[in-house]
mmCIF file of N, CA and C in Angstrom:
data_model
loop_
_atom_site.group_PDB
_atom_site.id
_atom_site.type_symbol
_atom_site.label_atom_id
_atom_site.label_comp_id
_atom_site.label_asym_id
_atom_site.label_seq_id
_atom_site.Cartn_x
_atom_site.Cartn_y
_atom_site.Cartn_z
ATOM 1 N N MET A 1121 -18.299 -2.465 5.452
ATOM 2 C CA MET A 1121 -16.979 -2.158 4.966
ATOM 3 C C MET A 1121 -17.033 -1.696 3.518
ATOM 4 N N TYR A 1122 -17.925 -2.292 2.745
ATOM 5 C CA TYR A 1122 -17.994 -1.934 1.334
ATOM 6 C C TYR A 1122 -18.515 -0.522 1.092
ATOM 7 N N THR A 1123 -19.213 0.050 2.033
ATOM 8 C CA THR A 1123 -19.732 1.410 1.836
ATOM 9 C C THR A 1123 -19.097 2.403 2.801
ATOM 10 N N SER A 1124 -18.130 1.970 3.583
ATOM 11 C CA SER A 1124 -17.513 2.836 4.582
ATOM 12 C C SER A 1124 -16.133 3.298 4.119
ATOM 13 N N PRO A 1125 -15.991 4.576 3.779
ATOM 14 C CA PRO A 1125 -14.665 5.074 3.415
ATOM 15 C C PRO A 1125 -13.796 5.217 4.664
ATOM 16 N N LEU A 1126 -12.500 5.330 4.463
ATOM 17 C CA LEU A 1126 -11.604 5.564 5.594
ATOM 18 C C LEU A 1126 -11.950 6.875 6.260
ATOM 19 N N THR A 1127 -11.822 6.895 7.562
ATOM 20 C CA THR A 1127 -12.027 8.118 8.323
ATOM 21 C C THR A 1127 -10.938 8.204 9.384
ATOM 22 N N THR A 1128 -10.533 9.408 9.706
ATOM 23 C CA THR A 1128 -9.548 9.587 10.773
ATOM 24 C C THR A 1128 -10.220 9.671 12.141
ATOM 25 N N ASP A 1129 -11.540 9.571 12.177
ATOM 26 C CA ASP A 1129 -12.282 9.546 13.440
ATOM 27 C C ASP A 1129 -12.222 8.121 13.994
ATOM 28 N N LEU A 1130 -11.123 7.793 14.635
ATOM 29 C CA LEU A 1130 -10.882 6.423 15.086
ATOM 30 C C LEU A 1130 -11.602 6.077 16.381
ATOM 31 N N GLN A 1131 -12.100 7.080 17.089
ATOM 32 C CA GLN A 1131 -12.749 6.818 18.373
ATOM 33 C C GLN A 1131 -14.238 7.150 18.355
ATOM 34 N N PHE A 1132 -14.807 7.228 17.180
ATOM 35 C CA PHE A 1132 -16.243 7.452 16.982
ATOM 36 C C PHE A 1132 -16.730 8.628 17.834
ATOM 37 N N SER A 1133 -16.409 9.813 17.390
ATOM 38 C CA SER A 1133 -16.743 11.007 18.165
ATOM 39 C C SER A 1133 -18.174 11.498 17.957
ATOM 40 N N GLY A 1134 -18.981 10.776 17.196
ATOM 41 C CA GLY A 1134 -20.371 11.176 16.988
ATOM 42 C C GLY A 1134 -21.185 11.111 18.267
ATOM 43 N N ASP A 1135 -22.400 11.607 18.221
ATOM 44 C CA ASP A 1135 -23.256 11.642 19.406
ATOM 45 C C ASP A 1135 -23.656 10.257 19.894
ATOM 46 N N THR A 1136 -23.994 9.373 18.968
ATOM 47 C CA THR A 1136 -24.477 8.048 19.335
ATOM 48 C C THR A 1136 -23.577 6.993 18.721
ATOM 49 N N PHE A 1137 -22.984 6.155 19.557
ATOM 50 C CA PHE A 1137 -22.117 5.100 19.057
ATOM 51 C C PHE A 1137 -22.945 4.068 18.304
ATOM 52 N N ASP A 1138 -22.440 3.641 17.170
ATOM 53 C CA ASP A 1138 -23.092 2.619 16.355
ATOM 54 C C ASP A 1138 -22.061 1.525 16.085
ATOM 55 N N GLY A 1139 -22.217 0.379 16.731
ATOM 56 C CA GLY A 1139 -21.266 -0.715 16.610
ATOM 57 C C GLY A 1139 -21.123 -1.244 15.197
ATOM 58 N N VAL A 1140 -22.205 -1.249 14.437
ATOM 59 C CA VAL A 1140 -22.152 -1.738 13.062
ATOM 60 C C VAL A 1140 -21.300 -0.796 12.208
ATOM 61 N N VAL A 1141 -21.505 0.495 12.370
ATOM 62 C CA VAL A 1141 -20.717 1.484 11.630
ATOM 63 C C VAL A 1141 -19.250 1.392 12.037
ATOM 64 N N GLN A 1142 -19.000 1.261 13.338
ATOM 65 C CA GLN A 1142 -17.611 1.182 13.793
ATOM 66 C C GLN A 1142 -16.941 -0.091 13.288
ATOM 67 N N TYR A 1143 -17.659 -1.199 13.255
ATOM 68 C CA TYR A 1143 -17.101 -2.429 12.692
ATOM 69 C C TYR A 1143 -16.718 -2.212 11.224
ATOM 70 N N ALA A 1144 -17.597 -1.588 10.460
ATOM 71 C CA ALA A 1144 -17.321 -1.330 9.041
ATOM 72 C C ALA A 1144 -16.098 -0.430 8.883
ATOM 73 N N ARG A 1145 -15.996 0.595 9.722
ATOM 74 C CA ARG A 1145 -14.827 1.487 9.673
ATOM 75 C C ARG A 1145 -13.544 0.716 9.972
ATOM 76 N N ASN A 1146 -13.590 -0.119 11.009
ATOM 77 C CA ASN A 1146 -12.404 -0.879 11.398
ATOM 78 C C ASN A 1146 -11.998 -1.868 10.313
ATOM 79 N N LYS A 1147 -12.973 -2.483 9.671
ATOM 80 C CA LYS A 1147 -12.665 -3.420 8.587
ATOM 81 C C LYS A 1147 -12.045 -2.668 7.415
ATOM 82 N N ARG A 1148 -12.547 -1.475 7.100
ATOM 83 C CA ARG A 1148 -11.968 -0.674 6.017
ATOM 84 C C ARG A 1148 -10.520 -0.313 6.349
ATOM 85 N N ILE A 1149 -10.250 0.046 7.605
ATOM 86 C CA ILE A 1149 -8.876 0.352 8.020
ATOM 87 C C ILE A 1149 -8.001 -0.888 7.882
ATOM 88 N N GLN A 1150 -8.522 -2.039 8.247
ATOM 89 C CA GLN A 1150 -7.767 -3.286 8.118
ATOM 90 C C GLN A 1150 -7.361 -3.522 6.661
ATOM 91 N N ILE A 1151 -8.280 -3.289 5.744
ATOM 92 C CA ILE A 1151 -7.997 -3.471 4.315
ATOM 93 C C ILE A 1151 -6.884 -2.519 3.879
ATOM 94 N N ALA A 1152 -6.994 -1.245 4.257
ATOM 95 C CA ALA A 1152 -6.004 -0.238 3.859
ATOM 96 C C ALA A 1152 -4.644 -0.504 4.503
ATOM 97 N N LEU A 1153 -4.631 -0.900 5.767
ATOM 98 C CA LEU A 1153 -3.358 -1.222 6.429
ATOM 99 C C LEU A 1153 -2.692 -2.424 5.779
ATOM 100 N N THR A 1154 -3.479 -3.409 5.413
ATOM 101 C CA THR A 1154 -2.931 -4.598 4.753
ATOM 102 C C THR A 1154 -2.266 -4.211 3.438
ATOM 103 N N GLU A 1155 -2.912 -3.350 2.668
ATOM 104 C CA GLU A 1155 -2.311 -2.874 1.418
ATOM 105 C C GLU A 1155 -1.009 -2.131 1.700
ATOM 106 N N LYS A 1156 -1.049 -1.239 2.675
ATOM 107 C CA LYS A 1156 0.117 -0.417 3.012
ATOM 108 C C LYS A 1156 1.294 -1.291 3.448
ATOM 109 N N TRP A 1157 1.036 -2.208 4.364
ATOM 110 C CA TRP A 1157 2.113 -3.060 4.878
ATOM 111 C C TRP A 1157 2.631 -4.018 3.807
ATOM 112 N N ALA A 1158 1.753 -4.524 2.946
ATOM 113 C CA ALA A 1158 2.198 -5.406 1.867
ATOM 114 C C ALA A 1158 3.186 -4.671 0.961
ATOM 115 N N GLU A 1159 2.906 -3.409 0.681
ATOM 116 C CA GLU A 1159 3.806 -2.607 -0.148
ATOM 117 C C GLU A 1159 5.088 -2.257 0.613
ATOM 118 N N LYS A 1160 4.946 -1.826 1.837
ATOM 119 C CA LYS A 1160 6.102 -1.390 2.638
ATOM 120 C C LYS A 1160 7.104 -2.517 2.886
ATOM 121 N N TYR A 1161 6.604 -3.717 3.118
ATOM 122 C CA TYR A 1161 7.470 -4.834 3.485
ATOM 123 C C TYR A 1161 7.614 -5.882 2.389
ATOM 124 N N LYS A 1162 7.350 -5.508 1.144
ATOM 125 C CA LYS A 1162 7.356 -6.471 0.045
ATOM 126 C C LYS A 1162 8.709 -7.154 -0.146
ATOM 127 N N ASP A 1163 9.791 -6.504 0.222
ATOM 128 C CA ASP A 1163 11.119 -7.095 0.057
ATOM 129 C C ASP A 1163 11.637 -7.755 1.332
ATOM 130 N N LYS A 1164 10.792 -7.914 2.328
ATOM 131 C CA LYS A 1164 11.211 -8.479 3.620
ATOM 132 C C LYS A 1164 10.805 -9.938 3.791
ATOM 133 N N GLY A 1165 10.105 -10.509 2.822
ATOM 134 C CA GLY A 1165 9.699 -11.905 2.920
ATOM 135 C C GLY A 1165 8.487 -12.142 3.812
ATOM 136 N N VAL A 1166 7.744 -11.074 4.103
ATOM 137 C CA VAL A 1166 6.554 -11.181 4.946
ATOM 138 C C VAL A 1166 5.332 -10.887 4.084
ATOM 139 N N GLY A 1167 4.287 -11.706 4.228
ATOM 140 C CA GLY A 1167 3.068 -11.485 3.466
ATOM 141 C C GLY A 1167 1.977 -10.884 4.330
ATOM 142 N N PHE A 1168 1.209 -9.981 3.775
ATOM 143 C CA PHE A 1168 0.077 -9.365 4.464
ATOM 144 C C PHE A 1168 -1.180 -9.580 3.641
ATOM 145 N N TYR A 1169 -2.214 -10.116 4.296
ATOM 146 C CA TYR A 1169 -3.473 -10.428 3.633
ATOM 147 C C TYR A 1169 -4.605 -10.148 4.618
ATOM 148 N N SER A 1170 -5.754 -9.787 4.111
ATOM 149 C CA SER A 1170 -6.929 -9.623 4.965
ATOM 150 C C SER A 1170 -8.002 -10.580 4.451
ATOM 151 N N MET A 1171 -8.995 -10.828 5.297
ATOM 152 C CA MET A 1171 -10.027 -11.784 4.900
ATOM 153 C C MET A 1171 -11.335 -11.481 5.599
ATOM 154 N N HIS A 1172 -12.391 -12.041 5.043
ATOM 155 C CA HIS A 1172 -13.715 -11.945 5.640
ATOM 156 C C HIS A 1172 -14.169 -13.371 5.933
ATOM 157 N N PRO A 1173 -14.555 -13.650 7.169
ATOM 158 C CA PRO A 1173 -14.976 -15.010 7.507
ATOM 159 C C PRO A 1173 -16.386 -15.344 7.034
ATOM 160 N N GLY A 1174 -17.109 -14.367 6.525
ATOM 161 C CA GLY A 1174 -18.535 -14.576 6.272
ATOM 162 C C GLY A 1174 -19.259 -14.396 7.600
ATOM 163 N N TRP A 1175 -20.553 -14.259 7.542
ATOM 164 C CA TRP A 1175 -21.302 -14.081 8.788
ATOM 165 C C TRP A 1175 -21.427 -15.430 9.476
ATOM 166 N N ALA A 1176 -20.844 -15.512 10.668
ATOM 167 C CA ALA A 1176 -20.833 -16.773 11.415
ATOM 168 C C ALA A 1176 -21.558 -16.596 12.744
ATOM 169 N N GLU A 1177 -22.189 -17.665 13.181
ATOM 170 C CA GLU A 1177 -22.858 -17.659 14.489
ATOM 171 C C GLU A 1177 -21.795 -17.773 15.571
ATOM 172 N N THR A 1178 -21.453 -16.632 16.130
ATOM 173 C CA THR A 1178 -20.451 -16.587 17.196
ATOM 174 C C THR A 1178 -21.026 -15.777 18.349
ATOM 175 N N PRO A 1179 -20.459 -15.926 19.529
ATOM 176 C CA PRO A 1179 -20.906 -15.092 20.649
ATOM 177 C C PRO A 1179 -20.751 -13.596 20.356
ATOM 178 N N GLY A 1180 -19.711 -13.216 19.616
ATOM 179 C CA GLY A 1180 -19.509 -11.809 19.282
ATOM 180 C C GLY A 1180 -20.613 -11.248 18.411
ATOM 181 N N VAL A 1181 -21.039 -12.011 17.412
ATOM 182 C CA VAL A 1181 -22.137 -11.571 16.543
ATOM 183 C C VAL A 1181 -23.429 -11.511 17.348
ATOM 184 N N ALA A 1182 -23.664 -12.514 18.176
ATOM 185 C CA ALA A 1182 -24.894 -12.542 18.984
ATOM 186 C C ALA A 1182 -24.966 -11.345 19.929
ATOM 187 N N LYS A 1183 -23.836 -10.973 20.514
ATOM 188 C CA LYS A 1183 -23.820 -9.862 21.469
ATOM 189 C C LYS A 1183 -23.861 -8.507 20.762
ATOM 190 N N SER A 1184 -23.084 -8.377 19.687
ATOM 191 C CA SER A 1184 -22.974 -7.088 19.005
ATOM 192 C C SER A 1184 -24.156 -6.778 18.102
ATOM 193 N N LEU A 1185 -24.720 -7.810 17.495
ATOM 194 C CA LEU A 1185 -25.812 -7.641 16.545
ATOM 195 C C LEU A 1185 -26.957 -8.584 16.913
ATOM 196 N N PRO A 1186 -27.579 -8.387 18.074
ATOM 197 C CA PRO A 1186 -28.583 -9.348 18.532
ATOM 198 C C PRO A 1186 -29.771 -9.510 17.584
ATOM 199 N N ASP A 1187 -30.275 -8.419 17.005
ATOM 200 C CA ASP A 1187 -31.409 -8.531 16.080
ATOM 201 C C ASP A 1187 -31.017 -9.315 14.829
ATOM 202 N N PHE A 1188 -29.861 -8.994 14.291
ATOM 203 C CA PHE A 1188 -29.348 -9.689 13.110
ATOM 204 C C PHE A 1188 -29.160 -11.171 13.423
ATOM 205 N N SER A 1189 -28.524 -11.441 14.555
ATOM 206 C CA SER A 1189 -28.255 -12.813 14.965
ATOM 207 C C SER A 1189 -29.544 -13.618 15.112
ATOM 208 N N GLN A 1190 -30.529 -13.009 15.723
ATOM 209 C CA GLN A 1190 -31.814 -13.684 15.933
ATOM 210 C C GLN A 1190 -32.541 -13.927 14.603
ATOM 211 N N LYS A 1191 -32.521 -12.905 13.747
ATOM 212 C CA LYS A 1191 -33.221 -13.008 12.457
ATOM 213 C C LYS A 1191 -32.622 -14.107 11.573
ATOM 214 N N PHE A 1192 -31.297 -14.280 11.646
ATOM 215 C CA PHE A 1192 -30.620 -15.245 10.781
ATOM 216 C C PHE A 1192 -30.165 -16.499 11.526
ATOM 217 N N GLU A 1193 -30.736 -16.738 12.687
ATOM 218 C CA GLU A 1193 -30.376 -17.922 13.463
ATOM 219 C C GLU A 1193 -30.566 -19.187 12.620
ATOM 220 N N GLY A 1194 -29.542 -20.034 12.633
ATOM 221 C CA GLY A 1194 -29.589 -21.266 11.854
ATOM 222 C C GLY A 1194 -29.203 -21.098 10.395
ATOM 223 N N LYS A 1195 -29.018 -19.852 9.944
ATOM 224 C CA LYS A 1195 -28.675 -19.596 8.538
ATOM 225 C C LYS A 1195 -27.237 -19.100 8.386
ATOM 226 N N LEU A 1196 -26.605 -18.748 9.500
ATOM 227 C CA LEU A 1196 -25.233 -18.246 9.450
ATOM 228 C C LEU A 1196 -24.245 -19.408 9.448
ATOM 229 N N ARG A 1197 -23.019 -19.110 9.137
ATOM 230 C CA ARG A 1197 -21.964 -20.123 9.154
ATOM 231 C C ARG A 1197 -21.649 -20.530 10.584
ATOM 232 N N SER A 1198 -21.081 -21.700 10.721
ATOM 233 C CA SER A 1198 -20.583 -22.117 12.032
ATOM 234 C C SER A 1198 -19.248 -21.401 12.276
ATOM 235 N N SER A 1199 -18.782 -21.423 13.498
ATOM 236 C CA SER A 1199 -17.471 -20.830 13.812
ATOM 237 C C SER A 1199 -16.382 -21.493 12.981
ATOM 238 N N GLU A 1200 -16.481 -22.800 12.822
ATOM 239 C CA GLU A 1200 -15.491 -23.540 12.042
ATOM 240 C C GLU A 1200 -15.498 -23.093 10.577
ATOM 241 N N GLU A 1201 -16.681 -22.914 10.012
ATOM 242 C CA GLU A 1201 -16.774 -22.444 8.625
ATOM 243 C C GLU A 1201 -16.224 -21.025 8.502
ATOM 244 N N GLY A 1202 -16.469 -20.198 9.511
ATOM 245 C CA GLY A 1202 -15.937 -18.845 9.500
ATOM 246 C C GLY A 1202 -14.424 -18.812 9.578
ATOM 247 N N ALA A 1203 -13.831 -19.798 10.235
ATOM 248 C CA ALA A 1203 -12.375 -19.855 10.394
ATOM 249 C C ALA A 1203 -11.676 -20.466 9.177
ATOM 250 N N ASP A 1204 -12.422 -21.045 8.270
ATOM 251 C CA ASP A 1204 -11.826 -21.783 7.156
ATOM 252 C C ASP A 1204 -10.841 -20.952 6.339
ATOM 253 N N THR A 1205 -11.228 -19.765 5.903
ATOM 254 C CA THR A 1205 -10.352 -18.988 5.014
ATOM 255 C C THR A 1205 -9.092 -18.515 5.719
ATOM 256 N N VAL A 1206 -9.181 -18.114 6.971
ATOM 257 C CA VAL A 1206 -7.972 -17.654 7.655
ATOM 258 C C VAL A 1206 -7.001 -18.817 7.879
ATOM 259 N N ILE A 1207 -7.519 -19.992 8.157
ATOM 260 C CA ILE A 1207 -6.647 -21.167 8.292
ATOM 261 C C ILE A 1207 -6.035 -21.510 6.939
ATOM 262 N N TRP A 1208 -6.863 -21.487 5.892
ATOM 263 C CA TRP A 1208 -6.373 -21.745 4.539
ATOM 264 C C TRP A 1208 -5.258 -20.765 4.177
ATOM 265 N N LEU A 1209 -5.474 -19.459 4.459
ATOM 266 C CA LEU A 1209 -4.455 -18.447 4.160
ATOM 267 C C LEU A 1209 -3.138 -18.755 4.865
ATOM 268 N N SER A 1210 -3.226 -19.156 6.131
ATOM 269 C CA SER A 1210 -2.010 -19.390 6.908
ATOM 270 C C SER A 1210 -1.222 -20.598 6.395
ATOM 271 N N LEU A 1211 -1.865 -21.477 5.654
ATOM 272 C CA LEU A 1211 -1.203 -22.683 5.154
ATOM 273 C C LEU A 1211 -0.717 -22.563 3.704
ATOM 274 N N GLN A 1212 -1.062 -21.471 3.033
ATOM 275 C CA GLN A 1212 -0.682 -21.311 1.627
ATOM 276 C C GLN A 1212 0.746 -20.783 1.496
ATOM 277 N N PRO A 1213 1.479 -21.295 0.519
ATOM 278 C CA PRO A 1213 2.766 -20.658 0.216
ATOM 279 C C PRO A 1213 2.496 -19.247 -0.273
ATOM 280 N N LYS A 1214 3.298 -18.287 0.186
ATOM 281 C CA LYS A 1214 3.004 -16.889 -0.172
ATOM 282 C C LYS A 1214 3.048 -16.649 -1.676
ATOM 283 N N GLU A 1215 3.727 -17.496 -2.403
ATOM 284 C CA GLU A 1215 3.794 -17.345 -3.863
ATOM 285 C C GLU A 1215 2.433 -17.579 -4.517
ATOM 286 N N LYS A 1216 1.534 -18.249 -3.833
ATOM 287 C CA LYS A 1216 0.197 -18.518 -4.386
ATOM 288 C C LYS A 1216 -0.808 -17.431 -4.014
ATOM 289 N N LEU A 1217 -0.383 -16.459 -3.203
ATOM 290 C CA LEU A 1217 -1.293 -15.413 -2.735
ATOM 291 C C LEU A 1217 -0.890 -14.059 -3.299
ATOM 292 N N VAL A 1218 -1.839 -13.146 -3.347
ATOM 293 C CA VAL A 1218 -1.593 -11.796 -3.846
ATOM 294 C C VAL A 1218 -1.318 -10.881 -2.649
ATOM 295 N N PRO A 1219 -0.127 -10.267 -2.584
ATOM 296 C CA PRO A 1219 0.180 -9.382 -1.456
ATOM 297 C C PRO A 1219 -0.838 -8.252 -1.326
ATOM 298 N N GLY A 1220 -1.311 -8.038 -0.099
ATOM 299 C CA GLY A 1220 -2.266 -6.966 0.163
ATOM 300 C C GLY A 1220 -3.692 -7.291 -0.220
ATOM 301 N N ALA A 1221 -3.942 -8.506 -0.676
ATOM 302 C CA ALA A 1221 -5.273 -8.868 -1.159
ATOM 303 C C ALA A 1221 -6.239 -9.147 -0.011
ATOM 304 N N PHE A 1222 -7.504 -9.132 -0.360
ATOM 305 C CA PHE A 1222 -8.621 -9.427 0.545
ATOM 306 C C PHE A 1222 -9.217 -10.753 0.080
ATOM 307 N N TYR A 1223 -9.374 -11.696 1.007
ATOM 308 C CA TYR A 1223 -9.848 -13.032 0.653
ATOM 309 C C TYR A 1223 -11.177 -13.361 1.317
ATOM 310 N N PHE A 1224 -11.977 -14.121 0.604
ATOM 311 C CA PHE A 1224 -13.255 -14.617 1.108
ATOM 312 C C PHE A 1224 -13.483 -15.983 0.474
ATOM 313 N N ASP A 1225 -13.836 -16.964 1.272
ATOM 314 C CA ASP A 1225 -14.069 -18.326 0.783
ATOM 315 C C ASP A 1225 -12.900 -18.839 -0.073
ATOM 316 N N ARG A 1226 -11.700 -18.673 0.462
ATOM 317 C CA ARG A 1226 -10.470 -19.178 -0.167
ATOM 318 C C ARG A 1226 -10.180 -18.571 -1.535
ATOM 319 N N ALA A 1227 -10.699 -17.404 -1.803
ATOM 320 C CA ALA A 1227 -10.454 -16.750 -3.091
ATOM 321 C C ALA A 1227 -10.286 -15.246 -2.870
ATOM 322 N N GLU A 1228 -9.527 -14.620 -3.767
ATOM 323 C CA GLU A 1228 -9.393 -13.171 -3.700
ATOM 324 C C GLU A 1228 -10.759 -12.547 -3.973
ATOM 325 N N ALA A 1229 -11.111 -11.557 -3.179
ATOM 326 C CA ALA A 1229 -12.407 -10.894 -3.290
ATOM 327 C C ALA A 1229 -12.194 -9.396 -3.511
ATOM 328 N N PRO A 1230 -13.181 -8.711 -4.079
ATOM 329 C CA PRO A 1230 -13.042 -7.261 -4.269
ATOM 330 C C PRO A 1230 -12.998 -6.535 -2.926
ATOM 331 N N LYS A 1231 -12.243 -5.452 -2.888
ATOM 332 C CA LYS A 1231 -12.135 -4.619 -1.684
ATOM 333 C C LYS A 1231 -13.101 -3.440 -1.740
ATOM 334 N N HIS A 1232 -13.575 -3.132 -2.918
ATOM 335 C CA HIS A 1232 -14.414 -1.954 -3.133
ATOM 336 C C HIS A 1232 -15.572 -2.312 -4.052
ATOM 337 N N LEU A 1233 -16.670 -1.640 -3.872
ATOM 338 C CA LEU A 1233 -17.790 -1.748 -4.798
ATOM 339 C C LEU A 1233 -17.825 -0.483 -5.648
ATOM 340 N N PRO A 1234 -18.284 -0.578 -6.887
ATOM 341 C CA PRO A 1234 -18.362 0.613 -7.734
ATOM 342 C C PRO A 1234 -19.232 1.706 -7.096
ATOM 343 N N LEU A 1235 -18.836 2.930 -7.319
ATOM 344 C CA LEU A 1235 -19.594 4.125 -6.936
ATOM 345 C C LEU A 1235 -19.728 4.339 -5.416
ATOM 346 N N THR A 1236 -18.949 3.643 -4.606
ATOM 347 C CA THR A 1236 -19.051 3.835 -3.153
ATOM 348 C C THR A 1236 -18.046 4.839 -2.619
ATOM 349 N N GLY A 1237 -17.017 5.165 -3.385
ATOM 350 C CA GLY A 1237 -16.035 6.149 -2.946
ATOM 351 C C GLY A 1237 -15.021 5.629 -1.950
ATOM 352 N N THR A 1238 -14.982 4.334 -1.716
ATOM 353 C CA THR A 1238 -14.052 3.811 -0.717
ATOM 354 C C THR A 1238 -12.623 3.737 -1.238
ATOM 355 N N LYS A 1239 -12.457 3.521 -2.535
ATOM 356 C CA LYS A 1239 -11.104 3.352 -3.087
ATOM 357 C C LYS A 1239 -10.262 4.607 -2.917
ATOM 358 N N ASN A 1240 -10.828 5.756 -3.218
ATOM 359 C CA ASN A 1240 -10.085 7.011 -3.089
ATOM 360 C C ASN A 1240 -9.773 7.356 -1.644
ATOM 361 N N SER A 1241 -10.550 6.828 -0.719
ATOM 362 C CA SER A 1241 -10.339 7.168 0.688
ATOM 363 C C SER A 1241 -9.067 6.551 1.250
ATOM 364 N N HIS A 1242 -8.494 5.563 0.581
ATOM 365 C CA HIS A 1242 -7.307 4.900 1.112
ATOM 366 C C HIS A 1242 -6.092 5.824 1.181
ATOM 367 N N SER A 1243 -6.171 6.981 0.559
ATOM 368 C CA SER A 1243 -5.072 7.944 0.667
ATOM 369 C C SER A 1243 -4.938 8.492 2.093
ATOM 370 N N ALA A 1244 -5.949 8.294 2.923
ATOM 371 C CA ALA A 1244 -5.912 8.772 4.311
ATOM 372 C C ALA A 1244 -5.161 7.828 5.247
ATOM 373 N N ILE A 1245 -4.662 6.701 4.731
ATOM 374 C CA ILE A 1245 -4.074 5.698 5.625
ATOM 375 C C ILE A 1245 -2.843 6.220 6.370
ATOM 376 N N ASP A 1246 -2.034 7.075 5.744
ATOM 377 C CA ASP A 1246 -0.845 7.574 6.437
ATOM 378 C C ASP A 1246 -1.206 8.402 7.668
ATOM 379 N N SER A 1247 -2.232 9.235 7.560
ATOM 380 C CA SER A 1247 -2.640 10.028 8.726
ATOM 381 C C SER A 1247 -3.261 9.133 9.798
ATOM 382 N N ILE A 1248 -3.916 8.062 9.400
ATOM 383 C CA ILE A 1248 -4.475 7.113 10.372
ATOM 384 C C ILE A 1248 -3.347 6.381 11.094
ATOM 385 N N ILE A 1249 -2.325 5.994 10.350
ATOM 386 C CA ILE A 1249 -1.170 5.334 10.981
ATOM 387 C C ILE A 1249 -0.530 6.267 12.005
ATOM 388 N N GLU A 1250 -0.403 7.528 11.676
ATOM 389 C CA GLU A 1250 0.176 8.485 12.627
ATOM 390 C C GLU A 1250 -0.686 8.615 13.878
ATOM 391 N N LYS A 1251 -2.000 8.631 13.705
ATOM 392 C CA LYS A 1251 -2.907 8.678 14.879
ATOM 393 C C LYS A 1251 -2.731 7.433 15.741
ATOM 394 N N LEU A 1252 -2.662 6.279 15.114
ATOM 395 C CA LEU A 1252 -2.486 5.032 15.859
ATOM 396 C C LEU A 1252 -1.159 5.019 16.608
ATOM 397 N N ARG A 1253 -0.106 5.514 15.963
ATOM 398 C CA ARG A 1253 1.199 5.608 16.631
ATOM 399 C C ARG A 1253 1.127 6.553 17.832
ATOM 400 N N SER A 1254 0.395 7.630 17.671
ATOM 401 C CA SER A 1254 0.225 8.594 18.769
ATOM 402 C C SER A 1254 -0.527 7.963 19.931
ATOM 403 N N PHE A 1255 -1.611 7.234 19.623
ATOM 404 C CA PHE A 1255 -2.376 6.549 20.671
ATOM 405 C C PHE A 1255 -1.497 5.594 21.453
ATOM 406 N N ALA A 1256 -0.572 4.925 20.738
ATOM 407 C CA ALA A 1256 0.299 3.932 21.352
ATOM 408 C C ALA A 1256 1.536 4.551 21.996
ATOM 409 N N GLY A 1257 1.690 5.862 21.861
ATOM 410 C CA GLY A 1257 2.849 6.537 22.436
ATOM 411 C C GLY A 1257 4.146 6.263 21.677
ATOM 412 N N LEU A 1258 4.014 6.002 20.378
ATOM 413 C CA LEU A 1258 5.214 5.726 19.562
ATOM 414 C C LEU A 1258 5.646 6.936 18.767
#
């Protein structure tokens, strides 16, 4: 996610599907959508936040990233540890949270790394929203 800019290629039209790349793209879209919705609905009393659970030993990680899962077996977080921040977020008064922020380990975390070009790519979110609406027939 930190090195993946937004793309309007939502269905991975490349020759060879890469689940790791697609996961990074989807996470980047999640970050941009969270920012967009936090701004759009700021006066509606609804909070929007995104989070990273950290790498956790889950069936999804084992199936999607078998080499990674095997290499780091016993070193990844448990499912419970991975769920900690999302549970924490759901229990916080919205006044203690930053709208549109990205959280990791119960703290606000950076959404972009320097020199990766991901920050400027967020201007593509409106066209991505239109594509998603089209896919859904809206």
